[in-house]
PDB file of C-alpha atoms in Angstrom:
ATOM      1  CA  UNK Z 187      11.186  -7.800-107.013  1.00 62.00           C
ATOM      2  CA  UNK Z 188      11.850  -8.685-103.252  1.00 66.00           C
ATOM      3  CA  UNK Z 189       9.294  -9.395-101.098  1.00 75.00           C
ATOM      4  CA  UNK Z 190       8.916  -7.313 -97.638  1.00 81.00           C
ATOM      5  CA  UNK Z 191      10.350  -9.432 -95.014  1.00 89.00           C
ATOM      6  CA  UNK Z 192       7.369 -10.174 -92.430  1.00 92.00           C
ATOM      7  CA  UNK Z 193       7.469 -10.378 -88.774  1.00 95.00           C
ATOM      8  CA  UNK Z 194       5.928 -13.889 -88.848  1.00 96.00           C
ATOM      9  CA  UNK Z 195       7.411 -17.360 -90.094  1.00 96.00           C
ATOM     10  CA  UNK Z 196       6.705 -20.964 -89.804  1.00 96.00           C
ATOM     11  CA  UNK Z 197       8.499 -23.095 -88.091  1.00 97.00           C
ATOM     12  CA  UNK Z 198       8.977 -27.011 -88.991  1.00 98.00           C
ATOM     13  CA  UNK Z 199       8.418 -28.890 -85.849  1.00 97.00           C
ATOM     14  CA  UNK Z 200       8.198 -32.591 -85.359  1.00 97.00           C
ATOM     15  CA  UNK Z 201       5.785 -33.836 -82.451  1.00 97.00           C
ATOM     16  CA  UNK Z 202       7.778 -35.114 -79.688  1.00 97.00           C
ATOM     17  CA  UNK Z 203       4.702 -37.685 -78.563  1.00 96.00           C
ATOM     18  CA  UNK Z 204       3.182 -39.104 -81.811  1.00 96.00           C
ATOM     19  CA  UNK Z 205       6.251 -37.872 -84.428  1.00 96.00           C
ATOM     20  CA  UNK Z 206       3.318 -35.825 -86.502  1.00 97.00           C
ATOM     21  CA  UNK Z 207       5.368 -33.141 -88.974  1.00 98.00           C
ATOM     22  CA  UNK Z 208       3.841 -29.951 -88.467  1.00 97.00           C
ATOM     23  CA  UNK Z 209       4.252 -26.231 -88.975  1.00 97.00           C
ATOM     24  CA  UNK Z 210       3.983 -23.206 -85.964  1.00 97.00           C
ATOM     25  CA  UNK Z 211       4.291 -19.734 -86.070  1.00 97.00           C
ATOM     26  CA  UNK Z 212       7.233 -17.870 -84.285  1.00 97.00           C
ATOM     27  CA  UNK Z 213       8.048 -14.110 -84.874  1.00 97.00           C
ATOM     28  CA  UNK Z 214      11.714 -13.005 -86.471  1.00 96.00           C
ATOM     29  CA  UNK Z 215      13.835 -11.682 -83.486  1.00 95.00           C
ATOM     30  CA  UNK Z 216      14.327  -8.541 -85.384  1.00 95.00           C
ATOM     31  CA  UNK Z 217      10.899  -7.643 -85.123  1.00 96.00           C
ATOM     32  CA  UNK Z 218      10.505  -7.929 -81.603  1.00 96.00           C
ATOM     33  CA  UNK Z 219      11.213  -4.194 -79.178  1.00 96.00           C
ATOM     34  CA  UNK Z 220      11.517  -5.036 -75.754  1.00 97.00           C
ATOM     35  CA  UNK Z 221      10.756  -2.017 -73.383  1.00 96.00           C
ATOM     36  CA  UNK Z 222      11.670  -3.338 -70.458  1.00 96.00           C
ATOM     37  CA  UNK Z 223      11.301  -5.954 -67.948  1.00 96.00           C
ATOM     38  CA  UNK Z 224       9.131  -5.952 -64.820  1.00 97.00           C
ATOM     39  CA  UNK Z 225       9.851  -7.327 -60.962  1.00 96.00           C
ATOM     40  CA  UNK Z 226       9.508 -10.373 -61.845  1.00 97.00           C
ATOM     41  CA  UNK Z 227      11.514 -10.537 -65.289  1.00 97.00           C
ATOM     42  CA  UNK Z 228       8.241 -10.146 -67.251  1.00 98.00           C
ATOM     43  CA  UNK Z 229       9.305  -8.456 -70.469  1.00 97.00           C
ATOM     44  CA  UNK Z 230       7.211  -5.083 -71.488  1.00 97.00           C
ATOM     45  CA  UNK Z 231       7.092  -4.933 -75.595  1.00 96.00           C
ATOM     46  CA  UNK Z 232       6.290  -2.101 -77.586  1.00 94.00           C
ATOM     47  CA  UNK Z 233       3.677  -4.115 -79.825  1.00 91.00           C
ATOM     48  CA  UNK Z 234       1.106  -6.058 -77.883  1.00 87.00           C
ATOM     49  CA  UNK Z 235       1.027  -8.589 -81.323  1.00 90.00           C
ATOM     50  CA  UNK Z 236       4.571  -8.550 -82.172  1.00 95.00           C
ATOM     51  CA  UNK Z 237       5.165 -10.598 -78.435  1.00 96.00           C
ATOM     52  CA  UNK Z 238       6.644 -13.830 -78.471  1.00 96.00           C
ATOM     53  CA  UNK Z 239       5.123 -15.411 -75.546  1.00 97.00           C
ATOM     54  CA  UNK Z 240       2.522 -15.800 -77.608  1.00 97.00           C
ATOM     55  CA  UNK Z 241       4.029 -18.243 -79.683  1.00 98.00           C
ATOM     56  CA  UNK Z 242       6.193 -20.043 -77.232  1.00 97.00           C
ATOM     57  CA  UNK Z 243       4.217 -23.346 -76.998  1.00 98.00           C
ATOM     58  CA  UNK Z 244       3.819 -25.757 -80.219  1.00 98.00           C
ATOM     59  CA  UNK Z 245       0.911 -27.523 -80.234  1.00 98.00           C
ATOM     60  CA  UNK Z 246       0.404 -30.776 -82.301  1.00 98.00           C
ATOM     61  CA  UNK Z 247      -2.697 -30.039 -84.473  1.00 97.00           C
ATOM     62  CA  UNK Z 248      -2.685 -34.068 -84.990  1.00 96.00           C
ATOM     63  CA  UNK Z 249      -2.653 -35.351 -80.608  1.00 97.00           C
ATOM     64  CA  UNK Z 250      -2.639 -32.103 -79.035  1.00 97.00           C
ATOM     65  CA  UNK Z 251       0.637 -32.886 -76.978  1.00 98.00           C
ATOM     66  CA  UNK Z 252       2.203 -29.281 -76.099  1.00 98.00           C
ATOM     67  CA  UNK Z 253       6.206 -28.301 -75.614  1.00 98.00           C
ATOM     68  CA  UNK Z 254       8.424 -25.450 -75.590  1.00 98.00           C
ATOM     69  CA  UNK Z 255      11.843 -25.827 -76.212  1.00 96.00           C
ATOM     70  CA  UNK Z 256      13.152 -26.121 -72.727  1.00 96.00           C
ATOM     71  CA  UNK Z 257      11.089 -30.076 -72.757  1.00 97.00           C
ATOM     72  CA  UNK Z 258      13.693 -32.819 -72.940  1.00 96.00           C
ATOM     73  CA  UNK Z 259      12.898 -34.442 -76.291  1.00 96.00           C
ATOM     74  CA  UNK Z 260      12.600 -38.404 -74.601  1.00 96.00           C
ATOM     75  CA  UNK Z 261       9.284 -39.793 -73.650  1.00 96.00           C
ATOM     76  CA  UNK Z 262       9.549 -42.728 -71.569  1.00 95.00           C
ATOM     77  CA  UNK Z 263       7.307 -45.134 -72.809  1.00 95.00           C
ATOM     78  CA  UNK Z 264       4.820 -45.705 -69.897  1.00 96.00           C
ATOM     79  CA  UNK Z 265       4.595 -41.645 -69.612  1.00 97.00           C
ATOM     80  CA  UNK Z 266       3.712 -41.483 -73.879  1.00 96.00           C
ATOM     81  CA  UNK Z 267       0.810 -44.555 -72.867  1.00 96.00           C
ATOM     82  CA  UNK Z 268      -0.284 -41.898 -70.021  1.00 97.00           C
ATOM     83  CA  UNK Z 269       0.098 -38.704 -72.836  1.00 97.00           C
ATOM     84  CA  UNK Z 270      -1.969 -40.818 -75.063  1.00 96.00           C
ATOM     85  CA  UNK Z 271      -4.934 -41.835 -72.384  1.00 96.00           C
ATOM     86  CA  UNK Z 272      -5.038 -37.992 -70.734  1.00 97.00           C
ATOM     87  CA  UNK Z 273      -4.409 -35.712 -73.873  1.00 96.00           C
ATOM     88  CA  UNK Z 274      -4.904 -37.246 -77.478  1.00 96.00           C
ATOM     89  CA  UNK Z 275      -8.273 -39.666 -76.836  1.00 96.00           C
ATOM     90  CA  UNK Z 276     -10.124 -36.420 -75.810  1.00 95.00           C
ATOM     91  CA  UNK Z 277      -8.272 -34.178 -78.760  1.00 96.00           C
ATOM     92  CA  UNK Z 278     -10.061 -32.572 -81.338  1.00 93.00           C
ATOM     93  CA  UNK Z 279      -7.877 -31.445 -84.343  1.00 88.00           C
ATOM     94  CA  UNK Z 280      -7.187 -27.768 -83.908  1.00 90.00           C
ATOM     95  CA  UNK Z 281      -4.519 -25.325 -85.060  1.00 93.00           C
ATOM     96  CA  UNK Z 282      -2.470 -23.497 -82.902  1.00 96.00           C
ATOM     97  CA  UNK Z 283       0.146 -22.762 -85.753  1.00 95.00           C
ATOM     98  CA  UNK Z 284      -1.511 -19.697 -87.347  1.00 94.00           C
ATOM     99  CA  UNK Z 285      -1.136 -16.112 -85.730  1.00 94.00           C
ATOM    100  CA  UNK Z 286      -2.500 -16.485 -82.182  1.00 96.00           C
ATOM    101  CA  UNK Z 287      -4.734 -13.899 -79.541  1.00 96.00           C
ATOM    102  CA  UNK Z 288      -3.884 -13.781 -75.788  1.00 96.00           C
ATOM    103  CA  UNK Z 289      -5.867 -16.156 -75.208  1.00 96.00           C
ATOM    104  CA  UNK Z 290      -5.247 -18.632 -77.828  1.00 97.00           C
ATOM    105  CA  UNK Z 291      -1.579 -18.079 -76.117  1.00 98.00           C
ATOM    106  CA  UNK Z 292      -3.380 -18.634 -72.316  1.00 98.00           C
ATOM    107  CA  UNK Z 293      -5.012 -22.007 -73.460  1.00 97.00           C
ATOM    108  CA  UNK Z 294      -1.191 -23.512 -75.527  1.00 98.00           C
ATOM    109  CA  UNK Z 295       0.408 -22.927 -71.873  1.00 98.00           C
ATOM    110  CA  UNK Z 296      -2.009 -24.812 -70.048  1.00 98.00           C
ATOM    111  CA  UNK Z 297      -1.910 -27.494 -72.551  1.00 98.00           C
ATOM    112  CA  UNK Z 298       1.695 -27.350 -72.053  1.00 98.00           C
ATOM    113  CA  UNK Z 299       1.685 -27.541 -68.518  1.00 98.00           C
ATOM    114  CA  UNK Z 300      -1.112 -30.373 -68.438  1.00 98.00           C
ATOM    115  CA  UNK Z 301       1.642 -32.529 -71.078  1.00 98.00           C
ATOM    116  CA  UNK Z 302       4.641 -31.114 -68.433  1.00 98.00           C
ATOM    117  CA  UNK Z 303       2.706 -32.688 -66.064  1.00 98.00           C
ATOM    118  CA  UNK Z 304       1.810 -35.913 -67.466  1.00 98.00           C
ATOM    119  CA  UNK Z 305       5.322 -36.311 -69.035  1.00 98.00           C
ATOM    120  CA  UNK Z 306       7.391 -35.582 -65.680  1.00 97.00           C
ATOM    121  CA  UNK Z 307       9.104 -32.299 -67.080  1.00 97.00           C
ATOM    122  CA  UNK Z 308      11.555 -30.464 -64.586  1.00 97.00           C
ATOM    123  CA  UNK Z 309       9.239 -28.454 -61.953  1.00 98.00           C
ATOM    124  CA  UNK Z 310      11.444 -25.356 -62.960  1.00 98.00           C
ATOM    125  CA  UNK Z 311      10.027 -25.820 -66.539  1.00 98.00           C
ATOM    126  CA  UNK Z 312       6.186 -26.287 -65.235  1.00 98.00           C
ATOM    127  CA  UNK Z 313       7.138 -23.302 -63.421  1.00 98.00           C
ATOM    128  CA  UNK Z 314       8.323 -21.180 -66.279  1.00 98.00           C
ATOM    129  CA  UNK Z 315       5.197 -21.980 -68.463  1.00 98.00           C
ATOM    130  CA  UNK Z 316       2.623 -21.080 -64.957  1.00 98.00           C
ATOM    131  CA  UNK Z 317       4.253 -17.903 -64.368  1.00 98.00           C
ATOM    132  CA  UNK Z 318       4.312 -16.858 -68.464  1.00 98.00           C
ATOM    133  CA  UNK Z 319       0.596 -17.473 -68.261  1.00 98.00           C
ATOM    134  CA  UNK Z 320       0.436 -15.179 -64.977  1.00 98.00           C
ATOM    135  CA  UNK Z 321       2.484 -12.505 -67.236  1.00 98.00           C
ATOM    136  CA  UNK Z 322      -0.581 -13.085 -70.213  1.00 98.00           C
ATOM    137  CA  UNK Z 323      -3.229 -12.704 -67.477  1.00 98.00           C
ATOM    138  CA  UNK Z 324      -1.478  -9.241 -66.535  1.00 97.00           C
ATOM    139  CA  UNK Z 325      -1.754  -8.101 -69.543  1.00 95.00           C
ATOM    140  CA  UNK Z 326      -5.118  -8.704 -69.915  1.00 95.00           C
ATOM    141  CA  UNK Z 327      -5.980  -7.347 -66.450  1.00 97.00           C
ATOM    142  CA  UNK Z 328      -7.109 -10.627 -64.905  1.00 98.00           C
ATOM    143  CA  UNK Z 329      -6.151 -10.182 -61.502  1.00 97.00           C
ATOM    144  CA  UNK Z 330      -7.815 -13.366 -59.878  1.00 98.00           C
ATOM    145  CA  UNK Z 331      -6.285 -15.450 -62.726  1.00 98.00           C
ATOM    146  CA  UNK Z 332      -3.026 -13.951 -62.779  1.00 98.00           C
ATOM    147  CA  UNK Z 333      -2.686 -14.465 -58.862  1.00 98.00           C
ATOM    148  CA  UNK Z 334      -4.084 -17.832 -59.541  1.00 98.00           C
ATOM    149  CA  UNK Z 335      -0.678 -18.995 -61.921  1.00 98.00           C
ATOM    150  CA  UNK Z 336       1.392 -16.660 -60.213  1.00 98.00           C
ATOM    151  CA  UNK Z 337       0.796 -19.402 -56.913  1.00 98.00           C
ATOM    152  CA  UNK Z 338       1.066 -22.277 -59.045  1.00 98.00           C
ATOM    153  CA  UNK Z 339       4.457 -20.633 -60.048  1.00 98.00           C
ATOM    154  CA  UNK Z 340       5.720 -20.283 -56.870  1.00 98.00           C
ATOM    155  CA  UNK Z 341       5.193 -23.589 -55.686  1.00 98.00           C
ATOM    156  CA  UNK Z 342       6.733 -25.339 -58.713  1.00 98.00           C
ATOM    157  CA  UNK Z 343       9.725 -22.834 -58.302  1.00 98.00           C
ATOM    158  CA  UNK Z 344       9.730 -23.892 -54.357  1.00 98.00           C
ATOM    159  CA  UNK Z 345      10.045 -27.404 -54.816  1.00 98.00           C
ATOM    160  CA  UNK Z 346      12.763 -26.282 -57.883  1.00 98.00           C
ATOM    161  CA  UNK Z 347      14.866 -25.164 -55.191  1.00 98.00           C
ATOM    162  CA  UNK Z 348      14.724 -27.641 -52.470  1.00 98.00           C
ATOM    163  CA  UNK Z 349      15.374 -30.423 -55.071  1.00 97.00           C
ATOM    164  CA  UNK Z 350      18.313 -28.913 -57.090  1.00 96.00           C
ATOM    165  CA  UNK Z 351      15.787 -29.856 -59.599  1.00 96.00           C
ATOM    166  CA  UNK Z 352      17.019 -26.272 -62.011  1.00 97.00           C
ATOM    167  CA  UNK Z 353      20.919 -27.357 -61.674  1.00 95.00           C
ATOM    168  CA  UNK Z 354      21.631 -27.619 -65.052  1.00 94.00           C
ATOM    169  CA  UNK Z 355      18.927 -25.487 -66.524  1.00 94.00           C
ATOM    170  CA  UNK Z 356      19.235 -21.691 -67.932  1.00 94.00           C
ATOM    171  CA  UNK Z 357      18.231 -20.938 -64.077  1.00 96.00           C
ATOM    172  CA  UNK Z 358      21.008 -19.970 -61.816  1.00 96.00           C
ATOM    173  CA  UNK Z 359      20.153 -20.344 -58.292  1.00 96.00           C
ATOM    174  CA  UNK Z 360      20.541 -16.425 -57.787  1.00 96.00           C
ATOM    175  CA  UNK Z 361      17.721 -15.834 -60.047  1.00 97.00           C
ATOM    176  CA  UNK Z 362      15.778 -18.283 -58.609  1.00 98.00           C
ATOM    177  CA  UNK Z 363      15.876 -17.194 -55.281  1.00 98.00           C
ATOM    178  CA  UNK Z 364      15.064 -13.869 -56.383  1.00 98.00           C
ATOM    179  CA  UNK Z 365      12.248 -14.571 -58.475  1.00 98.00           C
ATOM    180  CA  UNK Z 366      10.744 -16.866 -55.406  1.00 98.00           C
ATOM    181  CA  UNK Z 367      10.660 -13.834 -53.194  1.00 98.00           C
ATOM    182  CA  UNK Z 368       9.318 -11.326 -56.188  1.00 97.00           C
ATOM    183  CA  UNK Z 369       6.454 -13.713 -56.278  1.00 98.00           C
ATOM    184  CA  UNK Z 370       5.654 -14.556 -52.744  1.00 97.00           C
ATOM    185  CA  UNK Z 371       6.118 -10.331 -52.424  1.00 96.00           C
ATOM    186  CA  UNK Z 372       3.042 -10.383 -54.679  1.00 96.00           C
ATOM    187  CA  UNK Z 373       1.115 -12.698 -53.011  1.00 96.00           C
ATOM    188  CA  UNK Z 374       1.429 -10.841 -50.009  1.00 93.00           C
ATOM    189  CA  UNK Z 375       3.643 -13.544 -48.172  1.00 94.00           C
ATOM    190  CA  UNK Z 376       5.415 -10.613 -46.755  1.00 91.00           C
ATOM    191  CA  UNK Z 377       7.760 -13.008 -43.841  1.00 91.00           C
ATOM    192  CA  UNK Z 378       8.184 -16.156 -46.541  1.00 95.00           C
ATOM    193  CA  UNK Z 379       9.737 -12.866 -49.425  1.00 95.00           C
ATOM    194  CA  UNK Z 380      11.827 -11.579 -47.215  1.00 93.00           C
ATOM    195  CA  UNK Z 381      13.543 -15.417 -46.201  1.00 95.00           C
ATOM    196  CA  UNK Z 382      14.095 -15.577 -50.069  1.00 96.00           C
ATOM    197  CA  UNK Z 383      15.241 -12.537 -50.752  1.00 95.00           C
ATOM    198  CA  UNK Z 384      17.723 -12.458 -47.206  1.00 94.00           C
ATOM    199  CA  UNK Z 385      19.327 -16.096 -49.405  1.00 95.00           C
ATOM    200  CA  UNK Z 386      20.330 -14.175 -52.391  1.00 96.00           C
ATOM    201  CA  UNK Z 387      22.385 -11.016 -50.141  1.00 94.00           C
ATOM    202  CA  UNK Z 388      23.956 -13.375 -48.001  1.00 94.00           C
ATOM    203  CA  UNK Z 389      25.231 -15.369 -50.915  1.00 91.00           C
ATOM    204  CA  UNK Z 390      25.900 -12.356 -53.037  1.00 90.00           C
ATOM    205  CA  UNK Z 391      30.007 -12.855 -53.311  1.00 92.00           C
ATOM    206  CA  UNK Z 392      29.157 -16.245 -54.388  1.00 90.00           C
ATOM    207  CA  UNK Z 393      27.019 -14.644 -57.232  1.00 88.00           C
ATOM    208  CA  UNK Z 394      27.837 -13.622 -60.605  1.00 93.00           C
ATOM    209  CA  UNK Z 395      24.587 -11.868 -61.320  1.00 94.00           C
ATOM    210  CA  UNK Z 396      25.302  -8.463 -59.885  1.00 94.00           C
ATOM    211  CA  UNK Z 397      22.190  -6.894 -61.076  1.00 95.00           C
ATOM    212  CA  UNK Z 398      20.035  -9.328 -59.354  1.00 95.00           C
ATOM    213  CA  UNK Z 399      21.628  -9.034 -56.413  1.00 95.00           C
ATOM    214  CA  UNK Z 400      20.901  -5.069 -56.861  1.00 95.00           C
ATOM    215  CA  UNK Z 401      17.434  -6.198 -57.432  1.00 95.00           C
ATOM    216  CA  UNK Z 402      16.679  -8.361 -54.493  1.00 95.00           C
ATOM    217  CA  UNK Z 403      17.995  -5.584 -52.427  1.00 94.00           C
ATOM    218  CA  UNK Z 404      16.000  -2.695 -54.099  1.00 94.00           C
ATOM    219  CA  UNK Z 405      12.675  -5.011 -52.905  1.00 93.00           C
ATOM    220  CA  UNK Z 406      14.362  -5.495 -49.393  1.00 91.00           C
ATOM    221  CA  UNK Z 407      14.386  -1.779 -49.016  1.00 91.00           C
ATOM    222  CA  UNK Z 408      10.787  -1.289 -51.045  1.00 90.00           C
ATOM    223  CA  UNK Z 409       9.448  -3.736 -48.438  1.00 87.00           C
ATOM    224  CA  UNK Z 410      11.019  -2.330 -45.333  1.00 85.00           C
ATOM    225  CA  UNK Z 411      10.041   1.335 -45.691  1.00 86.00           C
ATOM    226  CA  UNK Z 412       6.063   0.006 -46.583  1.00 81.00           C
ATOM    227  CA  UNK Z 413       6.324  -2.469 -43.092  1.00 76.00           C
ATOM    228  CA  UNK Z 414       7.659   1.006 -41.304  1.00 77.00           C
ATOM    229  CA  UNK Z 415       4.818   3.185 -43.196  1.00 74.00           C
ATOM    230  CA  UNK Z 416       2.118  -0.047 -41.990  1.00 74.00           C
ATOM    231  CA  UNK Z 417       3.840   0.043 -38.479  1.00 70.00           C
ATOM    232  CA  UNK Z 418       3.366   4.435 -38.458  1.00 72.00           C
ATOM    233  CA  UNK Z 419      -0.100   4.161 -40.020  1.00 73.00           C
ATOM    234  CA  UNK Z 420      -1.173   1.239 -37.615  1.00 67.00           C
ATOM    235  CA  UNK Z 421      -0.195   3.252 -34.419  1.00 67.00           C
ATOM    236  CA  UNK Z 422      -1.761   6.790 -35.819  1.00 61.00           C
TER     237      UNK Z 422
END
């Protein structure tokens, strides 16, 4: 008799910092329904446990150090001495490899950031793991929080840019742009968005990302009609 195929499976990882074998949990792609995708690329799933943010991080259940796949696999050696002092000495064994909540998820991305951190990861991969904990926040309806990573996000992404630091990456500089000004939009930074987005139209027949140049100018003309309606409302 065959056995139903489950959404869940385990993964063989090896730990990049202390080369521990260990198993995590990842869901089959199959399984997964995407809905849709917000603003700011966050993807909308039909099944709040079926989503595989939550399992993007592996965590070493042996020295806690915490990657996704988009870490470079080297650890210089001085940087592993650092991992060592900061992350494993204080590291109680835990298991992150079973099926996890929200905020099981929340906790694996700021250990991954903290190790990003530490080990000198690309700022546009410190960025990606800030702004997928802003997109757990959300769903959880923790404004303050999500704000919180959403400006963490931001600034990594910033300092992405000015340093060709993404060339190279999954990240094309269209994208990049256009996710700086979706952010800074919902921060408010109404003068800084508009800068951002005003990058990705004028380089638009350089770009081969048509729909994110449609994008960028759907929130150009979202956030020029609400300055006219504050402009109308502030002279009534």
């Amino acid at each position: 008799m065959m056995t139903a195929l489950t959404p869940f499976y385990d993964k063989k990882v090896q730990c990049l910092a202390c080369k521990h074998s260990y198993s995590t949990t990842k869901i089959r792609s199959r399984f997964v329904k995407v809905k849709g995708h917000e603003s700011d690329f966050c993807p909308v799933y039909e099944s709040d446990e079926l989503n595989p943010l939550l399992y993007n991080v592996s965590v070493c259940p042996q020295c806690g150090f915490s990657h996704t796949d988009e870490f470079t696999t080297y650890i210089v050696p001085v940087l592993k001495t650092d991992l060592e002092q900061k992350i494993s000495r204080h590291w109680q064994p835990q298991d992150y490899g079973r099926e996890r909540s929200i905020d099981d998820a929340i906790k694996t991305y700021k250990l991954a950031a903290y190790c990003g951190l530490i080990k000198k990861e690309k700022k546009i991969t410190i960025a990606g793991l800030y702004l997928r904990t802003a997109w757990l926040f959300r769903i959880t309806n923790k404004e303050q929080q999500e704000r919180r990573f959403i400006n963490l996000a931001t600034h990594e992404y910033i300092d992405s840019y000015l340093n060709d630091d993404f060339k190279g990456t999954a990240m094309s500089e269209t994208k990049l742009l256009y996710l700086i000004a979706e952010l800074l939009r919902r921060q408010e930074k109404v003068e800084e968005a508009v800068k951002y987005l005003s990058k990705v139209i004028e380089k638009q027949h350089l770009s081969t990302e048509p729909k994110i140049v449609e994008m960028a100018k759907e929130r150009w003309r979202e956030m020029r009609e609400s300055f006219k309606d504050q402009k109308q409302n502030h002279l009534a």
